[in-house]
Amino acid sequence: MDENTYRSPTERVEVWLDASTLHIRFNNPARLNALSVDMWEAVPVLLAAKAEGDDRVRMVVFSGAGEKAFVSGADISQFEDMRAAREAVARYEIIAEAALTAIYRFSKPTLACIRGFCVGGGINVSISCDLRIASSDSVFFIPAA
């Protein structure tokens, strides 16, 4: 595999290989790493399309950029466009579910490294991983819909 194997499809998801650990970091710190559509879409691309067949990868660690949040949920700034019509809601849910399923079904161990807020979709990401580790300042909750 060449040096560009782990180029992320979006700047909001950073990815790098360190020895045998693939790191996937949600990089939207201005919104406490709220997951935008492009971030959801990047996860199955990086896992199924690239890391699954790479023998160098022995595990995957998910984390959030900055010190305030792992993931603060969905990026609600996109809701007007992505959740305005029934078809748009269905498409959004398919995209998010594809990411969570890719994590859950990944053949190698996955770890959620949680610091700060882990809210809504962040909880879904973390429970899709095989293991979770959280700092003492982590806060978990699911907001009322």
CSV table of C-alpha atoms in Angstrom, one decimal:
chain,number,residue,atom,x,y,z
A,1,MET,CA,0.0,0.0,0.0
A,2,ASP,CA,1.3,3.5,-0.8
A,3,GLU,CA,1.7,6.4,1.5
A,4,ASN,CA,-1.7,7.8,0.6
A,5,THR,CA,-3.6,4.7,1.6
A,6,TYR,CA,-5.0,6.5,4.6
A,7,ARG,CA,-5.8,9.9,3.2
A,8,SER,CA,-9.2,10.9,4.7
A,9,PRO,CA,-12.0,11.8,2.3
A,10,THR,CA,-12.7,14.9,4.5
A,11,GLU,CA,-10.5,17.2,6.6
A,12,ARG,CA,-13.0,16.7,9.4
A,13,VAL,CA,-11.7,13.2,10.0
A,14,GLU,CA,-8.0,12.8,10.5
A,15,VAL,CA,-6.4,9.4,10.0
A,16,TRP,CA,-2.9,8.0,10.4
A,17,LEU,CA,-1.2,4.7,11.0
A,18,ASP,CA,1.1,4.5,14.0
A,19,ALA,CA,2.9,1.1,14.1
A,20,SER,CA,-0.1,-1.3,14.0
A,21,THR,CA,-2.7,1.1,15.2
A,22,LEU,CA,-4.9,3.0,12.8
A,23,HIS,CA,-6.1,6.3,14.4
A,24,ILE,CA,-9.3,7.9,13.3
A,25,ARG,CA,-9.9,11.3,14.9
A,26,PHE,CA,-13.1,13.3,14.5
A,27,ASN,CA,-11.8,16.8,13.8
A,28,ASN,CA,-14.6,19.4,14.2
A,29,PRO,CA,-13.5,21.0,17.5
A,30,ALA,CA,-15.3,24.3,16.8
A,31,ARG,CA,-18.5,22.2,17.1
A,32,LEU,CA,-17.2,19.9,19.8
A,33,ASN,CA,-16.6,17.3,17.1
A,34,ALA,CA,-20.3,17.2,16.1
A,35,LEU,CA,-20.6,14.6,13.3
A,36,SER,CA,-21.3,16.2,9.9
A,37,VAL,CA,-22.5,14.0,7.0
A,38,ASP,CA,-19.0,13.9,5.5
A,39,MET,CA,-17.6,12.7,8.8
A,40,TRP,CA,-20.2,9.9,8.9
A,41,GLU,CA,-19.4,9.0,5.3
A,42,ALA,CA,-15.7,8.8,5.9
A,43,VAL,CA,-15.9,6.0,8.5
A,44,PRO,CA,-17.0,3.1,6.3
A,45,VAL,CA,-14.6,4.3,3.6
A,46,LEU,CA,-11.6,4.2,5.9
A,47,LEU,CA,-12.6,1.0,7.6
A,48,ALA,CA,-14.1,-1.3,5.0
A,49,ALA,CA,-12.5,0.1,1.9
A,50,LYS,CA,-9.0,0.5,3.2
A,51,ALA,CA,-8.1,-0.8,6.7
A,52,GLU,CA,-9.9,-4.2,6.5
A,53,GLY,CA,-7.5,-5.7,4.1
A,54,ASP,CA,-4.4,-4.0,5.4
A,55,ASP,CA,-2.3,-6.5,7.4
A,56,ARG,CA,-0.4,-3.7,9.1
A,57,VAL,CA,-3.6,-2.6,10.9
A,58,ARG,CA,-4.1,-4.6,14.1
A,59,MET,CA,-6.6,-2.3,15.8
A,60,VAL,CA,-8.4,1.0,15.3
A,61,VAL,CA,-8.6,3.8,17.9
A,62,PHE,CA,-11.4,6.5,17.5
A,63,SER,CA,-10.9,9.8,19.3
A,64,GLY,CA,-12.0,13.4,19.1
A,65,ALA,CA,-9.9,16.5,18.4
A,66,GLY,CA,-9.2,18.9,21.3
A,67,GLU,CA,-9.8,18.3,24.9
A,68,LYS,CA,-13.5,19.2,25.3
A,69,ALA,CA,-15.3,16.4,23.4
A,70,PHE,CA,-15.1,12.9,21.9
A,71,VAL,CA,-18.3,13.6,19.8
A,72,SER,CA,-21.0,16.0,20.8
A,73,GLY,CA,-23.6,14.4,18.6
A,74,ALA,CA,-24.8,15.2,15.1
A,75,ASP,CA,-23.9,18.5,13.5
A,76,ILE,CA,-27.3,20.2,13.8
A,77,SER,CA,-26.2,23.0,11.5
A,78,GLN,CA,-26.9,20.6,8.6
A,79,PHE,CA,-30.3,19.5,9.8
A,80,GLU,CA,-32.2,22.2,7.7
A,81,ASP,CA,-30.8,20.6,4.6
A,82,MET,CA,-30.3,17.0,5.7
A,83,ARG,CA,-33.5,16.5,7.7
A,84,ALA,CA,-36.0,18.8,6.1
A,85,ALA,CA,-37.9,16.2,4.0
A,86,ARG,CA,-38.7,12.6,4.7
A,87,GLU,CA,-36.3,11.4,2.0
A,88,ALA,CA,-33.5,13.5,3.4
A,89,VAL,CA,-34.1,12.1,6.9
A,90,ALA,CA,-34.0,8.6,5.5
A,91,ARG,CA,-30.7,9.3,3.6
A,92,TYR,CA,-29.1,10.8,6.7
A,93,GLU,CA,-30.1,7.8,8.8
A,94,ILE,CA,-28.7,5.4,6.2
A,95,ILE,CA,-25.4,7.2,6.1
A,96,ALA,CA,-25.1,7.3,9.9
A,97,GLU,CA,-26.1,3.6,10.2
A,98,ALA,CA,-23.5,2.6,7.6
A,99,ALA,CA,-20.8,4.2,9.7
A,100,LEU,CA,-22.0,2.5,12.9
A,101,THR,CA,-22.3,-0.8,11.2
A,102,ALA,CA,-18.8,-0.5,9.7
A,103,ILE,CA,-17.4,0.0,13.2
A,104,TYR,CA,-19.5,-2.8,14.8
A,105,ARG,CA,-18.6,-5.3,12.1
A,106,PHE,CA,-15.0,-4.4,11.7
A,107,SER,CA,-12.9,-7.6,12.0
A,108,LYS,CA,-10.1,-6.1,14.1
A,109,PRO,CA,-10.5,-4.6,17.6
A,110,THR,CA,-11.9,-1.1,17.8
A,111,LEU,CA,-11.4,1.3,20.8
A,112,ALA,CA,-13.3,4.6,21.6
A,113,CYS,CA,-10.9,6.9,23.5
A,114,ILE,CA,-13.3,9.3,25.1
A,115,ARG,CA,-12.5,12.6,26.7
A,116,GLY,CA,-15.0,15.3,27.5
A,117,PHE,CA,-18.5,15.2,26.0
A,118,CYS,CA,-19.8,12.0,24.5
A,119,VAL,CA,-23.4,12.8,23.4
A,120,GLY,CA,-26.0,11.3,21.2
A,121,GLY,CA,-24.2,10.0,18.1
A,122,GLY,CA,-21.0,9.9,20.1
A,123,ILE,CA,-22.5,7.3,22.4
A,124,ASN,CA,-23.6,5.4,19.3
A,125,VAL,CA,-20.0,5.5,18.0
A,126,SER,CA,-18.6,4.4,21.3
A,127,ILE,CA,-21.0,1.5,21.8
A,128,SER,CA,-20.3,0.3,18.3
A,129,CYS,CA,-16.6,-0.1,19.3
A,130,ASP,CA,-15.4,-3.3,21.0
A,131,LEU,CA,-13.8,-1.3,23.8
A,132,ARG,CA,-14.3,2.1,25.4
A,133,ILE,CA,-11.9,4.0,27.7
A,134,ALA,CA,-13.0,7.3,29.2
A,135,SER,CA,-11.2,10.1,31.1
A,136,SER,CA,-12.5,11.1,34.5
A,137,ASP,CA,-13.9,14.3,33.0
A,138,SER,CA,-16.1,12.5,30.4
A,139,VAL,CA,-19.8,13.3,30.3
A,140,PHE,CA,-22.3,11.0,28.7
A,141,PHE,CA,-25.9,11.8,27.7
A,142,ILE,CA,-28.5,11.5,25.0
A,143,PRO,CA,-30.5,14.7,24.5
A,144,ALA,CA,-34.2,14.7,24.3
A,145,ALA,CA,-35.3,14.6,20.7
